[in-house]
């Protein structure tokens, strides 16, 4: 479930407000969006992927939050980690072409 | 005009083809319709590009090169699992359309991985990448996208033909009304608000709207797919549990538990206690392949500090309903028409029995069906929509929540909970019995009667009200069909009728709102050998 909108990183571009498929966020004039309807969050991590500032953190717990701090996430390199893993950050674009599903399908 | 109370602010649009749903099927339909010159509008309940079950995940695709032997092998390999209800001619058409569609996707910039010879490998798609590209292509084709714009009801003309839809814009707080020559329902399956990945918005809204306009369904008994996930997580990826060892609370291996062929054993154990998994059957090379194949699978484990290859973690089964089931709107011809003039169906909203009978083992066939049915429905809707008579009077076909049928108020959240209590539990939906299905139907029928006698919902409550009504209706088609199939076939399992009954190798049509009906249709003749296809 969406847990953190980092006020220090967020530029209030509101891309997450648009991109969230279940309309969890609300715009706030001149400020970061608010998590208005957390119970509607489906823990799909799409908002993280669409955030150009790596300002969002989705807890992996589908039913709740982890109570984790932004400092801990930064220290662990977690903010933006999913976006990097699929090749959607500037330095990781070559990963977009890495998909070893064919090996998984053949294996075992 | 419609008899429902019109909101004060309603934007009014006209087009040839209106596509409801912006997942794979909807975007392929919109692309194909636009390609043939139609004016197209696509309305998505959420955001086209992130909505639906595909976008947050990754999926294999039933992509088989046009080599007759390989095509034939691909078709027959799944026939027994599906209970011999798939149709070889439809399967061949889908393989053709999917092959062509994925090649097209490669030409338009999808970054398929390359083999040693530098040739693209097109057997899987990464959801975020795939759906981001589909949105871009749809926009580039001139399609107008309405995001966060769930449809509430279809509009029909005086002759009963579907001629548009109306809905709300959640982020503007106003409404939309689209007059169209044809409508494609691509709203996905119904997963009953389970936590299965990407399924929250998949509440059967399109099923209800189509039924209100007169469409019916096929294969709704094949609606009890359950997927394996870590107990804390939304991320379902049953395929990866092929490499799991399943254990009980004491750490003892559970005999017979497996992702395929042993999922019912897991369900049985979950009824009385926790089940744990560890993906320890994957060797080092496979572990690396899995990680690079599906980054989304590992995300929850990494964030919880669990190594799923070496540490035991609790698992659960999330209901995927008709998303991973195979039942849906009945297709009456090769254009994916529903039988209601002007109304077409594509993707998980439509029945997938034609290519996989009563069972899908993974995303592969559903992904292929979304591409194929989307393209056919889009093309046919464009042909129909451009010829359709415009300017005819239209009225809303919707029922529950849209028009006052009585003064009785009701709570949509409570109505939803009532449905979930009937369809989530294993003892009711996984392990089906005559008594269990009958009792559930009594309660669901009563709930429907209550909804039908209710007052129209207000602006804030109308979406949740329509969702609750849709789930109630879908559950009734499911269970009435499940009651009629007194055998076990495909994913449908009746406790008192083990095994398939050769006399019941037929399709079940279902439908109806106040009175639900089920009737039989013949399945295609059994092929004694595959020579006719391979030739």
Coordinates of C-alpha atoms in Angstrom, one line a residue:
Chain A
X1 CA 0.0 0.0 0.0
X2 CA 1.3 3.5 -0.9
X3 CA 3.1 4.7 2.2
X4 CA 5.2 7.7 1.4
X5 CA 5.1 10.8 -0.8
X6 CA 8.4 12.4 -0.1
X7 CA 7.9 16.2 0.5
X8 CA 11.6 16.8 -0.2
X9 CA 11.7 15.0 -3.5
X10 CA 8.1 15.7 -4.8
X11 CA 7.9 18.6 -7.3
X12 CA 4.1 18.5 -7.3
X13 CA 4.0 17.5 -11.0
X14 CA 0.9 15.3 -10.2
X15 CA 1.9 12.6 -12.6
X16 CA 1.0 10.0 -9.9
X17 CA -2.4 11.5 -9.6
X18 CA -3.0 10.7 -13.2
X19 CA -1.2 7.4 -13.4
X20 CA -2.7 5.7 -10.4
X21 CA -5.2 3.3 -11.8
X22 CA -7.4 3.4 -8.7
X23 CA -7.4 7.1 -8.1
X24 CA -5.8 7.1 -4.7
X25 CA -4.2 10.5 -4.8
X26 CA -5.7 14.0 -4.7
X27 CA -4.0 17.1 -6.1
X28 CA -3.2 19.9 -3.6
X29 CA -2.5 23.4 -5.0
X30 CA 1.2 24.1 -4.9
X31 CA 2.0 21.1 -2.7
X32 CA 2.6 17.4 -3.0
X33 CA -0.5 15.3 -3.7
X34 CA -2.1 13.7 -0.7
X35 CA -2.8 10.0 -0.3
X36 CA -6.6 10.6 -0.1
X37 CA -7.9 7.0 -0.5
X38 CA -5.2 4.6 0.7
X39 CA -7.8 1.8 1.0
X40 CA -8.3 1.9 -2.7
X41 CA -4.6 1.2 -3.3
X42 CA -4.0 -2.1 -5.0
X43 CA -0.3 -2.3 -4.3
X44 CA 0.6 -2.4 -8.0
X45 CA 3.6 -0.1 -7.7
X46 CA 2.7 1.7 -10.9
X47 CA 2.9 5.1 -9.2
X48 CA 6.5 4.5 -8.3
X49 CA 7.3 3.6 -11.9
X50 CA 5.8 6.8 -13.2
X51 CA 7.3 9.1 -10.6
X52 CA 10.3 10.9 -12.3
X53 CA 11.7 12.1 -8.9
X54 CA 11.6 8.7 -7.1
X55 CA 9.5 10.4 -4.4
X56 CA 7.1 7.6 -3.8
X57 CA 7.3 4.4 -1.8
X58 CA 4.8 1.6 -1.9
X59 CA 4.9 -0.8 1.0
X60 CA 4.9 -4.4 -0.2
X61 CA 2.2 -5.2 2.3
X62 CA -1.1 -5.3 0.4
X63 CA -3.1 -4.5 3.6
X64 CA -1.0 -1.9 5.3
X65 CA 2.1 0.1 5.9
X66 CA 5.5 -0.9 7.2
X67 CA 6.1 2.2 9.4
X68 CA 9.4 2.8 7.6
X69 CA 11.1 6.2 7.3
X70 CA 12.2 8.1 4.2
X71 CA 15.8 8.2 5.7
X72 CA 15.9 4.5 6.0
X73 CA 14.6 4.0 2.4
X74 CA 17.2 6.4 1.1
X75 CA 20.0 4.7 3.1
X76 CA 18.9 1.3 1.7
X77 CA 18.7 2.6 -1.8
X78 CA 15.0 1.6 -2.0
X79 CA 13.5 4.8 -3.4
X80 CA 13.5 4.4 -7.2
X81 CA 14.8 0.8 -7.0
X82 CA 11.9 -0.7 -8.9
X83 CA 12.1 2.0 -11.7
X84 CA 15.8 1.2 -12.0
X85 CA 15.1 -2.6 -12.0
X86 CA 12.9 -2.4 -15.1
X87 CA 15.2 0.1 -17.0
X88 CA 13.1 3.2 -16.6
X89 CA 15.9 5.5 -15.2
X90 CA 18.5 7.3 -17.2
X91 CA 21.3 5.0 -16.4
X92 CA 19.5 1.7 -16.7
X93 CA 17.8 1.8 -20.1
X94 CA 19.6 -1.3 -21.3
X95 CA 17.6 -3.3 -18.8
X96 CA 14.4 -2.7 -20.8
X97 CA 15.6 -5.3 -23.3
X98 CA 16.5 -7.8 -20.6
X99 CA 13.7 -10.4 -20.2
X100 CA 14.6 -13.9 -19.5
X101 CA 11.1 -15.2 -19.3
X102 CA 11.8 -17.6 -22.2
X103 CA 14.4 -19.3 -20.1
X104 CA 11.9 -19.6 -17.2
X105 CA 9.3 -21.0 -19.5
X106 CA 11.7 -23.7 -20.8
X107 CA 13.2 -24.5 -17.4
X108 CA 12.2 -27.0 -14.7
Chain B
X1 CA -32.8 11.2 -24.0
X2 CA -32.1 8.9 -21.1
X3 CA -34.6 8.7 -18.3
X4 CA -31.9 8.9 -15.6
X5 CA -31.4 12.2 -13.8
X6 CA -28.6 13.9 -15.8
X7 CA -25.9 15.6 -13.8
X8 CA -25.6 19.3 -14.2
X9 CA -22.3 19.1 -16.0
X10 CA -22.0 16.4 -18.7
X11 CA -19.6 16.6 -21.6
X12 CA -21.1 15.2 -24.7
X13 CA -19.0 13.5 -27.4
X14 CA -19.6 11.7 -30.7
X15 CA -17.6 9.0 -32.4
X16 CA -17.8 5.9 -34.6
X17 CA -16.4 3.5 -32.0
X18 CA -16.4 3.8 -28.2
X19 CA -14.0 1.4 -26.5
X20 CA -14.6 0.7 -22.8
X21 CA -11.4 -0.3 -21.1
X22 CA -7.8 0.6 -21.7
X23 CA -5.9 -2.6 -21.0
X24 CA -4.4 -4.8 -23.7
X25 CA -7.7 -5.7 -25.4
X26 CA -9.1 -2.2 -25.3
X27 CA -6.0 -0.6 -26.7
X28 CA -5.6 -3.1 -29.5
X29 CA -9.3 -2.6 -30.3
X30 CA -8.9 1.2 -30.4
X31 CA -5.7 0.9 -32.5
X32 CA -7.4 -1.3 -35.1
X33 CA -10.5 0.8 -35.2
X34 CA -8.5 4.0 -35.7
X35 CA -6.4 2.3 -38.4
X36 CA -9.5 1.7 -40.5
X37 CA -10.4 5.4 -40.4
X38 CA -13.0 5.4 -37.6
X39 CA -13.3 8.2 -35.0
X40 CA -12.5 6.4 -31.7
X41 CA -12.9 7.3 -28.1
X42 CA -11.4 5.0 -25.3
X43 CA -12.8 5.4 -21.8
X44 CA -10.8 3.8 -19.0
X45 CA -12.0 3.3 -15.4
X46 CA -8.5 4.2 -14.3
X47 CA -5.5 5.3 -16.4
X48 CA -4.9 3.7 -19.8
X49 CA -1.4 2.4 -19.4
X50 CA -1.5 1.4 -15.8
X51 CA -5.0 -0.1 -15.5
X52 CA -5.8 -3.7 -15.4
X53 CA -4.1 -7.0 -14.6
X54 CA -1.4 -6.8 -17.3
X55 CA 0.2 -3.4 -16.6
X56 CA 1.8 -4.1 -13.2
X57 CA 2.9 -7.6 -14.1
X58 CA 4.6 -9.5 -16.8
X59 CA 3.1 -12.1 -19.0
X60 CA 4.0 -14.9 -21.4
X61 CA 2.2 -14.8 -24.7
X62 CA 1.0 -17.6 -26.9
X63 CA 3.4 -16.7 -29.7
X64 CA 4.1 -19.6 -32.0
X65 CA 5.8 -19.1 -35.4
X66 CA 3.7 -20.3 -38.4
X67 CA 5.3 -23.7 -38.6
X68 CA 2.4 -26.2 -39.0
X69 CA 3.8 -28.8 -36.7
X70 CA 4.6 -26.3 -33.9
X71 CA 1.2 -24.6 -34.3
X72 CA -0.5 -28.0 -34.1
X73 CA 1.5 -29.0 -31.1
X74 CA 0.6 -25.7 -29.4
X75 CA -3.1 -26.2 -30.0
X76 CA -3.4 -29.8 -28.9
X77 CA -1.1 -29.5 -25.9
X78 CA -3.7 -27.7 -23.8
X79 CA -6.8 -29.4 -24.9
X80 CA -7.1 -32.0 -22.1
X81 CA -6.4 -29.4 -19.4
X82 CA -9.3 -27.3 -20.8
X83 CA -11.6 -30.2 -20.8
X84 CA -11.7 -30.5 -24.6
X85 CA -13.8 -27.4 -25.0
X86 CA -11.3 -25.4 -27.1
X87 CA -12.0 -24.9 -30.8
X88 CA -9.1 -25.7 -33.1
X89 CA -10.2 -23.3 -35.8
X90 CA -10.4 -20.4 -33.3
X91 CA -7.1 -21.4 -31.8
X92 CA -5.4 -21.3 -35.2
X93 CA -6.9 -17.8 -35.9
X94 CA -5.7 -16.5 -32.5
X95 CA -2.2 -17.9 -33.1
X96 CA -2.1 -16.1 -36.5
X97 CA -3.4 -12.7 -35.1
X98 CA -1.1 -12.9 -32.1
X99 CA 2.0 -13.6 -34.1
X100 CA 1.2 -10.7 -36.4
X101 CA 0.3 -8.4 -33.5
X102 CA 3.5 -9.1 -31.6
X103 CA 5.6 -8.6 -34.7
X104 CA 3.9 -5.3 -35.2
X105 CA 4.6 -4.4 -31.6
X106 CA 8.3 -5.1 -32.3
X107 CA 8.2 -2.8 -35.3
X108 CA 6.6 -0.1 -33.3
X109 CA 9.4 -0.1 -30.7
X110 CA 8.7 -2.7 -28.1
X111 CA 12.2 -3.7 -26.8
X112 CA 12.0 -7.5 -27.1
X113 CA 15.1 -9.3 -25.9
X114 CA 17.4 -10.7 -28.6
X115 CA 18.8 -14.2 -28.9
X116 CA 22.5 -15.0 -29.7
X117 CA 21.9 -14.4 -33.4
X118 CA 20.3 -11.0 -32.7
X119 CA 16.8 -12.1 -33.5
X120 CA 14.0 -10.9 -31.2
X121 CA 12.4 -13.3 -28.7
X122 CA 8.7 -12.5 -28.6
X123 CA 7.3 -15.0 -26.1
X124 CA 6.7 -12.6 -23.2
X125 CA 5.8 -9.0 -22.5
X126 CA 6.7 -6.7 -19.5
X127 CA 3.5 -5.1 -18.4
X128 CA 4.7 -1.6 -17.6
X129 CA 6.6 -1.4 -20.9
X130 CA 3.9 -3.0 -23.0
X131 CA 1.1 -0.8 -21.7
X132 CA 3.1 2.4 -21.8
X133 CA 3.8 1.7 -25.5
X134 CA 0.1 0.8 -26.2
X135 CA -1.0 4.1 -24.7
X136 CA 1.5 6.0 -26.9
X137 CA 0.4 4.1 -30.0
X138 CA -3.3 4.7 -29.3
X139 CA -2.7 8.4 -28.8
X140 CA -0.6 8.5 -31.9
X141 CA -3.4 6.9 -33.9
X142 CA -5.7 9.9 -33.0
X143 CA -7.8 8.1 -30.4
X144 CA -9.2 10.3 -27.7
X145 CA -8.6 8.8 -24.3
X146 CA -10.8 9.5 -21.3
X147 CA -8.9 8.5 -18.2
X148 CA -10.5 7.9 -14.8
X149 CA -13.8 7.8 -16.6
X150 CA -15.7 4.7 -15.7
X151 CA -18.8 3.9 -17.8
X152 CA -22.0 3.5 -15.8
X153 CA -24.4 2.2 -18.5
X154 CA -24.7 1.6 -22.2
X155 CA -27.1 3.7 -24.4
X156 CA -29.4 1.9 -26.8
X157 CA -31.4 3.2 -29.7
X158 CA -35.1 2.6 -30.4
X159 CA -34.3 -0.7 -32.1
X160 CA -32.2 -2.0 -29.2
X161 CA -28.8 -1.5 -30.8
X162 CA -26.0 -0.2 -28.6
X163 CA -25.3 3.4 -29.6
X164 CA -23.0 4.7 -26.9
X165 CA -22.5 4.9 -23.1
X166 CA -22.4 7.4 -20.3
X167 CA -20.3 7.6 -17.2
X168 CA -18.5 9.8 -14.8
X169 CA -15.1 11.6 -14.7
X170 CA -13.8 10.8 -11.2
X171 CA -11.2 13.5 -11.1
X172 CA -13.4 16.3 -12.5
X173 CA -16.5 15.3 -10.5
X174 CA -18.6 15.6 -13.6
X175 CA -20.1 13.2 -16.3
X176 CA -19.5 12.1 -19.9
X177 CA -21.9 10.9 -22.5
X178 CA -20.6 9.4 -25.8
X179 CA -22.8 8.7 -28.8
X180 CA -21.1 6.0 -30.9
X181 CA -22.0 3.8 -33.8
X182 CA -20.6 0.8 -32.0
X183 CA -19.2 -0.1 -28.5
X184 CA -16.4 -2.5 -27.6
X185 CA -16.6 -4.0 -24.1
X186 CA -13.0 -4.5 -23.0
X187 CA -13.4 -4.0 -19.3
X188 CA -11.6 -7.1 -18.2
X189 CA -12.8 -10.0 -16.1
X190 CA -14.2 -10.0 -12.6
X191 CA -11.9 -10.8 -9.6
X192 CA -14.3 -9.7 -6.8
X193 CA -12.0 -7.2 -5.1
X194 CA -9.4 -9.9 -4.2
X195 CA -5.9 -8.7 -3.7
X196 CA -4.7 -10.3 -7.0
X197 CA -2.3 -8.0 -8.7
X198 CA -4.0 -5.3 -10.8
X199 CA -7.5 -6.6 -10.2
X200 CA -9.0 -4.0 -7.9
X201 CA -10.9 -2.2 -10.7
X202 CA -12.0 -5.5 -12.3
X203 CA -15.5 -5.8 -10.8
X204 CA -17.5 -7.0 -13.8
X205 CA -18.8 -3.6 -14.7
X206 CA -18.8 -4.3 -18.4
X207 CA -20.5 -7.6 -17.8
X208 CA -23.4 -5.9 -16.1
X209 CA -23.7 -3.1 -18.7
X210 CA -23.7 -5.6 -21.6
X211 CA -26.3 -7.8 -19.9
X212 CA -28.5 -4.8 -19.3
X213 CA -28.4 -4.3 -23.1
X214 CA -29.3 -7.9 -23.7
X215 CA -26.0 -9.7 -24.1
X216 CA -25.3 -13.1 -22.5
X217 CA -22.3 -15.2 -21.3
X218 CA -20.5 -18.4 -21.9
X219 CA -18.4 -20.6 -19.5
X220 CA -19.2 -18.6 -16.4
X221 CA -18.6 -21.8 -14.4
X222 CA -14.9 -21.5 -15.3
X223 CA -14.5 -18.6 -12.9
X224 CA -12.7 -20.0 -9.8
X225 CA -9.1 -19.5 -10.6
X226 CA -7.0 -18.9 -7.5
X227 CA -3.4 -17.7 -7.8
X228 CA -0.5 -18.2 -5.3
X229 CA 1.0 -15.1 -3.6
X230 CA 3.1 -14.4 -0.5
X231 CA 0.5 -14.0 2.2
X232 CA 1.3 -10.3 2.8
X233 CA 1.4 -9.4 -0.9
X234 CA -0.6 -8.6 -3.9
X235 CA 1.9 -10.1 -6.3
X236 CA 0.5 -13.2 -7.8
X237 CA 2.8 -15.3 -10.0
X238 CA 1.8 -18.9 -9.8
X239 CA 4.3 -20.0 -12.4
X240 CA 7.3 -19.3 -10.2
X241 CA 5.9 -21.6 -7.5
X242 CA 6.7 -24.5 -9.8
X243 CA 10.1 -24.4 -8.0
X244 CA 8.6 -24.2 -4.5
X245 CA 8.6 -26.7 -1.6
X246 CA 5.4 -26.2 0.4
X247 CA 5.5 -26.8 4.1
X248 CA 3.1 -26.6 7.1
X249 CA 3.5 -24.7 10.3
X250 CA 5.8 -27.3 11.7
X251 CA 8.1 -27.2 8.7
X252 CA 7.0 -30.6 7.3
X253 CA 6.5 -30.9 3.5
X254 CA 2.9 -31.0 2.5
X255 CA 2.4 -34.1 0.4
X256 CA 0.9 -33.3 -3.1
X257 CA 1.1 -29.6 -2.7
X258 CA 2.2 -28.0 -6.0
X259 CA 1.5 -24.9 -8.1
X260 CA -0.1 -27.0 -10.9
X261 CA -1.9 -30.2 -10.2
X262 CA -1.6 -29.7 -6.4
X263 CA -3.1 -26.2 -5.8
X264 CA -6.2 -27.8 -4.3
X265 CA -4.0 -29.4 -1.7
X266 CA -2.7 -25.9 -0.8
X267 CA -6.3 -24.7 -0.6
X268 CA -7.3 -27.5 1.7
X269 CA -4.3 -26.8 4.1
X270 CA -5.1 -23.1 4.1
X271 CA -8.6 -23.9 5.4
X272 CA -7.0 -25.1 8.7
X273 CA -3.6 -23.4 9.0
X274 CA -0.8 -21.6 7.3
X275 CA 1.1 -22.9 4.3
X276 CA 4.7 -21.9 3.7
X277 CA 6.8 -21.9 0.5
X278 CA 10.4 -21.7 -0.4
X279 CA 11.6 -21.6 -4.0
X280 CA 14.4 -24.0 -3.3
X281 CA 13.9 -26.2 -6.3
X282 CA 15.3 -23.5 -8.6
X283 CA 19.1 -23.9 -9.3
X284 CA 21.3 -20.8 -9.4
X285 CA 20.9 -20.3 -13.1
X286 CA 17.1 -20.5 -12.9
X287 CA 17.1 -18.1 -9.9
X288 CA 18.9 -15.5 -12.0
X289 CA 16.6 -16.1 -14.9
X290 CA 13.5 -15.6 -12.7
X291 CA 14.9 -12.4 -11.3
X292 CA 15.6 -10.9 -14.7
X293 CA 12.3 -12.2 -16.1
X294 CA 10.0 -10.7 -13.5
X295 CA 11.4 -7.9 -11.4
X296 CA 7.9 -7.2 -10.0
X297 CA 7.9 -10.7 -8.4
X298 CA 10.9 -10.0 -6.3
X299 CA 10.0 -6.5 -5.2
X300 CA 7.8 -7.4 -2.2
X301 CA 10.4 -10.0 -1.0
X302 CA 13.3 -7.6 -1.3
X303 CA 11.3 -4.9 0.6
X304 CA 10.3 -7.4 3.4
X305 CA 13.9 -8.6 3.7
X306 CA 13.0 -12.2 2.6
X307 CA 15.1 -14.3 0.3
X308 CA 12.4 -16.5 -1.3
X309 CA 14.9 -19.0 -2.5
X310 CA 16.3 -19.8 0.9
X311 CA 13.7 -18.6 3.4
X312 CA 10.2 -20.0 4.1
X313 CA 7.4 -17.4 3.8
X314 CA 3.7 -17.8 4.3
X315 CA 1.6 -18.1 1.1
X316 CA -2.1 -17.6 0.3
X317 CA -4.4 -18.0 -2.7
X318 CA -6.0 -14.9 -4.2
X319 CA -9.2 -15.4 -6.2
X320 CA -8.7 -14.3 -9.8
X321 CA -12.3 -15.1 -10.8
X322 CA -12.9 -14.7 -14.5
X323 CA -9.7 -12.8 -15.0
X324 CA -7.7 -16.0 -15.0
X325 CA -10.9 -18.0 -15.5
X326 CA -12.2 -18.4 -19.0
X327 CA -15.9 -17.4 -18.8
X328 CA -17.2 -14.1 -20.2
X329 CA -19.4 -12.4 -22.7
X330 CA -20.5 -14.9 -25.4
X331 CA -19.0 -14.3 -28.8
X332 CA -21.4 -15.1 -31.7
X333 CA -19.1 -14.8 -34.7
X334 CA -15.5 -14.2 -35.8
X335 CA -15.9 -10.4 -35.4
X336 CA -16.3 -10.9 -31.6
X337 CA -19.9 -9.6 -31.8
X338 CA -22.1 -10.3 -28.8
X339 CA -25.4 -10.8 -30.6
X340 CA -26.6 -7.3 -29.5
X341 CA -26.3 -5.1 -32.6
X342 CA -23.5 -2.6 -32.2
X343 CA -21.9 -4.4 -29.2
X344 CA -18.6 -6.2 -29.4
X345 CA -16.5 -7.9 -26.6
X346 CA -12.8 -8.4 -26.3
X347 CA -10.1 -9.7 -23.9
X348 CA -11.0 -11.0 -20.4
X349 CA -14.5 -9.6 -20.6
X350 CA -15.2 -12.1 -23.3
X351 CA -15.2 -15.9 -23.0
X352 CA -11.8 -17.5 -23.7
X353 CA -13.2 -21.0 -23.9
X354 CA -12.7 -20.9 -27.7
X355 CA -9.0 -21.2 -27.3
X356 CA -8.5 -22.7 -23.9
X357 CA -11.7 -24.4 -22.9
X358 CA -12.2 -24.4 -19.1
X359 CA -8.7 -23.7 -17.9
X360 CA -5.8 -21.3 -18.4
X361 CA -2.5 -22.2 -16.8
X362 CA -1.2 -18.6 -17.1
X363 CA -1.3 -15.4 -18.9
X364 CA -0.2 -16.8 -22.1
X365 CA -3.6 -17.6 -23.7
X366 CA -5.3 -14.6 -22.2
X367 CA -2.7 -12.3 -23.5
X368 CA -3.0 -13.8 -27.0
X369 CA -6.8 -13.6 -26.8
X370 CA -6.6 -9.9 -25.8
X371 CA -4.5 -9.0 -28.8
X372 CA -6.6 -11.1 -31.2
X373 CA -10.1 -10.4 -30.0
X374 CA -9.2 -6.8 -29.5
X375 CA -8.1 -6.4 -33.1
X376 CA -11.1 -8.3 -34.5
X377 CA -13.6 -6.4 -32.3
X378 CA -12.0 -3.1 -33.2
X379 CA -12.1 -3.7 -36.9
X380 CA -15.7 -4.9 -36.9
X381 CA -16.9 -2.1 -34.6
X382 CA -15.3 0.4 -37.0
X383 CA -17.1 -1.2 -39.9
X384 CA -20.4 -1.2 -38.0
X385 CA -19.9 2.1 -36.4
X386 CA -19.3 4.1 -39.5
X387 CA -22.4 2.7 -41.1
X388 CA -24.6 3.1 -38.1
X389 CA -27.5 5.6 -38.4
X390 CA -26.6 8.7 -36.3
X391 CA -29.0 11.1 -34.7
X392 CA -31.4 8.4 -33.4
X393 CA -32.9 8.8 -29.9
X394 CA -30.9 6.9 -27.3
X395 CA -31.7 5.9 -23.8
X396 CA -29.8 4.4 -20.9
X397 CA -30.0 0.6 -20.6
X398 CA -28.8 0.6 -17.0
X399 CA -30.7 -0.7 -14.0
X400 CA -29.4 -0.8 -10.4
X401 CA -28.2 2.4 -8.9
X402 CA -29.1 4.6 -11.9
X403 CA -32.9 4.9 -11.7
X404 CA -35.2 5.0 -8.7
X405 CA -36.9 1.6 -8.4
X406 CA -38.0 2.2 -4.8
X407 CA -37.1 4.3 -1.8
X408 CA -35.0 1.7 -0.1
X409 CA -31.4 2.9 0.4
X410 CA -28.6 0.5 0.6
X411 CA -24.9 0.5 1.4
X412 CA -22.7 -0.5 -1.5
X413 CA -19.8 -1.6 0.7
X414 CA -22.1 -3.9 2.6
X415 CA -23.5 -5.3 -0.7
X416 CA -19.9 -5.9 -1.9
X417 CA -19.0 -7.7 1.3
X418 CA -22.0 -9.9 0.9
X419 CA -20.8 -11.0 -2.6
X420 CA -17.2 -11.5 -1.5
X421 CA -18.4 -13.8 1.4
X422 CA -20.0 -16.0 -1.3
X423 CA -17.2 -16.2 -3.8
X424 CA -13.9 -15.9 -2.0
X425 CA -14.1 -18.9 0.4
X426 CA -12.5 -22.1 -0.9
X427 CA -15.3 -24.2 0.5
X428 CA -17.8 -22.4 -1.7
X429 CA -16.0 -21.6 -4.9
X430 CA -13.0 -23.9 -5.2
X431 CA -14.6 -27.0 -3.8
X432 CA -18.1 -26.6 -5.2
X433 CA -21.1 -28.6 -4.0
X434 CA -24.8 -28.5 -4.9
X435 CA -25.8 -27.5 -1.4
X436 CA -23.1 -24.8 -1.2
X437 CA -23.9 -23.3 -4.6
X438 CA -27.6 -23.5 -4.0
X439 CA -27.4 -21.7 -0.6
X440 CA -25.1 -19.1 -2.0
X441 CA -27.5 -18.5 -4.9
X442 CA -30.4 -18.0 -2.5
X443 CA -28.5 -15.2 -0.7
X444 CA -27.2 -13.7 -4.0
X445 CA -30.7 -13.7 -5.5
X446 CA -32.1 -12.0 -2.5
X447 CA -29.4 -9.4 -2.6
X448 CA -30.2 -8.7 -6.3
X449 CA -33.9 -8.3 -5.5
X450 CA -32.9 -5.8 -2.8
X451 CA -30.7 -3.9 -5.2
X452 CA -33.5 -3.8 -7.8
X453 CA -35.8 -2.2 -5.2
X454 CA -33.4 0.5 -4.2
X455 CA -33.3 4.2 -4.9
X456 CA -30.8 5.6 -7.4
X457 CA -27.4 6.3 -6.0
X458 CA -26.1 9.8 -5.6
X459 CA -23.0 11.1 -7.4
X460 CA -20.5 9.9 -4.8
X461 CA -22.0 6.5 -4.4
X462 CA -22.9 5.5 -7.9
X463 CA -19.6 3.9 -8.9
X464 CA -19.4 1.6 -5.9
X465 CA -23.1 0.9 -6.2
X466 CA -22.7 -0.2 -9.8
X467 CA -19.6 -2.3 -8.9
X468 CA -21.6 -4.1 -6.1
X469 CA -24.4 -4.7 -8.5
X470 CA -22.1 -6.0 -11.2
X471 CA -20.3 -8.4 -8.8
X472 CA -23.7 -9.7 -7.6
X473 CA -24.8 -10.3 -11.1
X474 CA -21.6 -12.0 -12.1
X475 CA -21.6 -14.3 -9.1
X476 CA -25.2 -15.4 -9.9
X477 CA -24.2 -16.3 -13.6
X478 CA -21.2 -18.1 -12.2
X479 CA -22.9 -20.2 -9.6
X480 CA -26.0 -20.9 -11.7
X481 CA -23.7 -22.2 -14.4
X482 CA -21.6 -24.1 -11.8
X483 CA -24.8 -25.7 -10.5
X484 CA -25.8 -26.8 -14.0
X485 CA -22.5 -28.5 -14.7
X486 CA -22.8 -31.7 -12.6
X487 CA -19.2 -32.8 -13.3
X488 CA -15.6 -31.7 -12.9
X489 CA -14.1 -30.2 -16.1
X490 CA -11.3 -27.6 -16.6
X491 CA -11.0 -25.5 -13.4
X492 CA -14.6 -26.2 -12.4
X493 CA -14.7 -28.8 -9.7
X494 CA -17.8 -30.4 -8.1
X495 CA -17.1 -32.4 -5.0
X496 CA -20.0 -34.8 -5.6
X497 CA -19.1 -35.3 -9.3
X498 CA -15.4 -36.1 -9.6
X499 CA -14.2 -36.3 -13.2
X500 CA -15.6 -35.2 -16.5
X501 CA -18.9 -36.6 -17.8
X502 CA -18.6 -37.2 -21.6
X503 CA -22.3 -36.3 -21.9
X504 CA -21.5 -32.8 -20.6
X505 CA -18.8 -31.8 -23.1
X506 CA -20.8 -28.8 -24.1
X507 CA -20.8 -25.0 -23.5
X508 CA -23.1 -23.3 -21.0
X509 CA -24.7 -20.1 -22.0
X510 CA -25.9 -17.9 -19.0
X511 CA -27.5 -14.6 -18.5
X512 CA -30.5 -12.6 -17.4
X513 CA -30.8 -10.1 -14.6
X514 CA -33.9 -10.6 -12.5
X515 CA -34.3 -14.2 -13.7
X516 CA -31.0 -16.0 -14.4
X517 CA -31.0 -18.6 -17.1
X518 CA -28.5 -21.3 -18.2
X519 CA -28.7 -23.3 -21.4
X520 CA -26.5 -25.7 -23.3
X521 CA -24.7 -25.3 -26.6
X522 CA -22.8 -28.0 -28.4
X523 CA -19.0 -28.0 -28.3
X524 CA -17.0 -28.5 -31.5
X525 CA -16.6 -32.1 -32.6
X526 CA -13.7 -33.9 -31.0
X527 CA -10.7 -34.3 -33.3
X528 CA -9.6 -37.9 -33.4
X529 CA -6.2 -36.8 -34.6
X530 CA -4.7 -33.5 -35.6
X531 CA -4.0 -34.2 -39.2
X532 CA -6.6 -31.8 -40.5
X533 CA -4.9 -28.9 -38.7
X534 CA -1.4 -29.9 -39.5
X535 CA -2.2 -30.2 -43.2

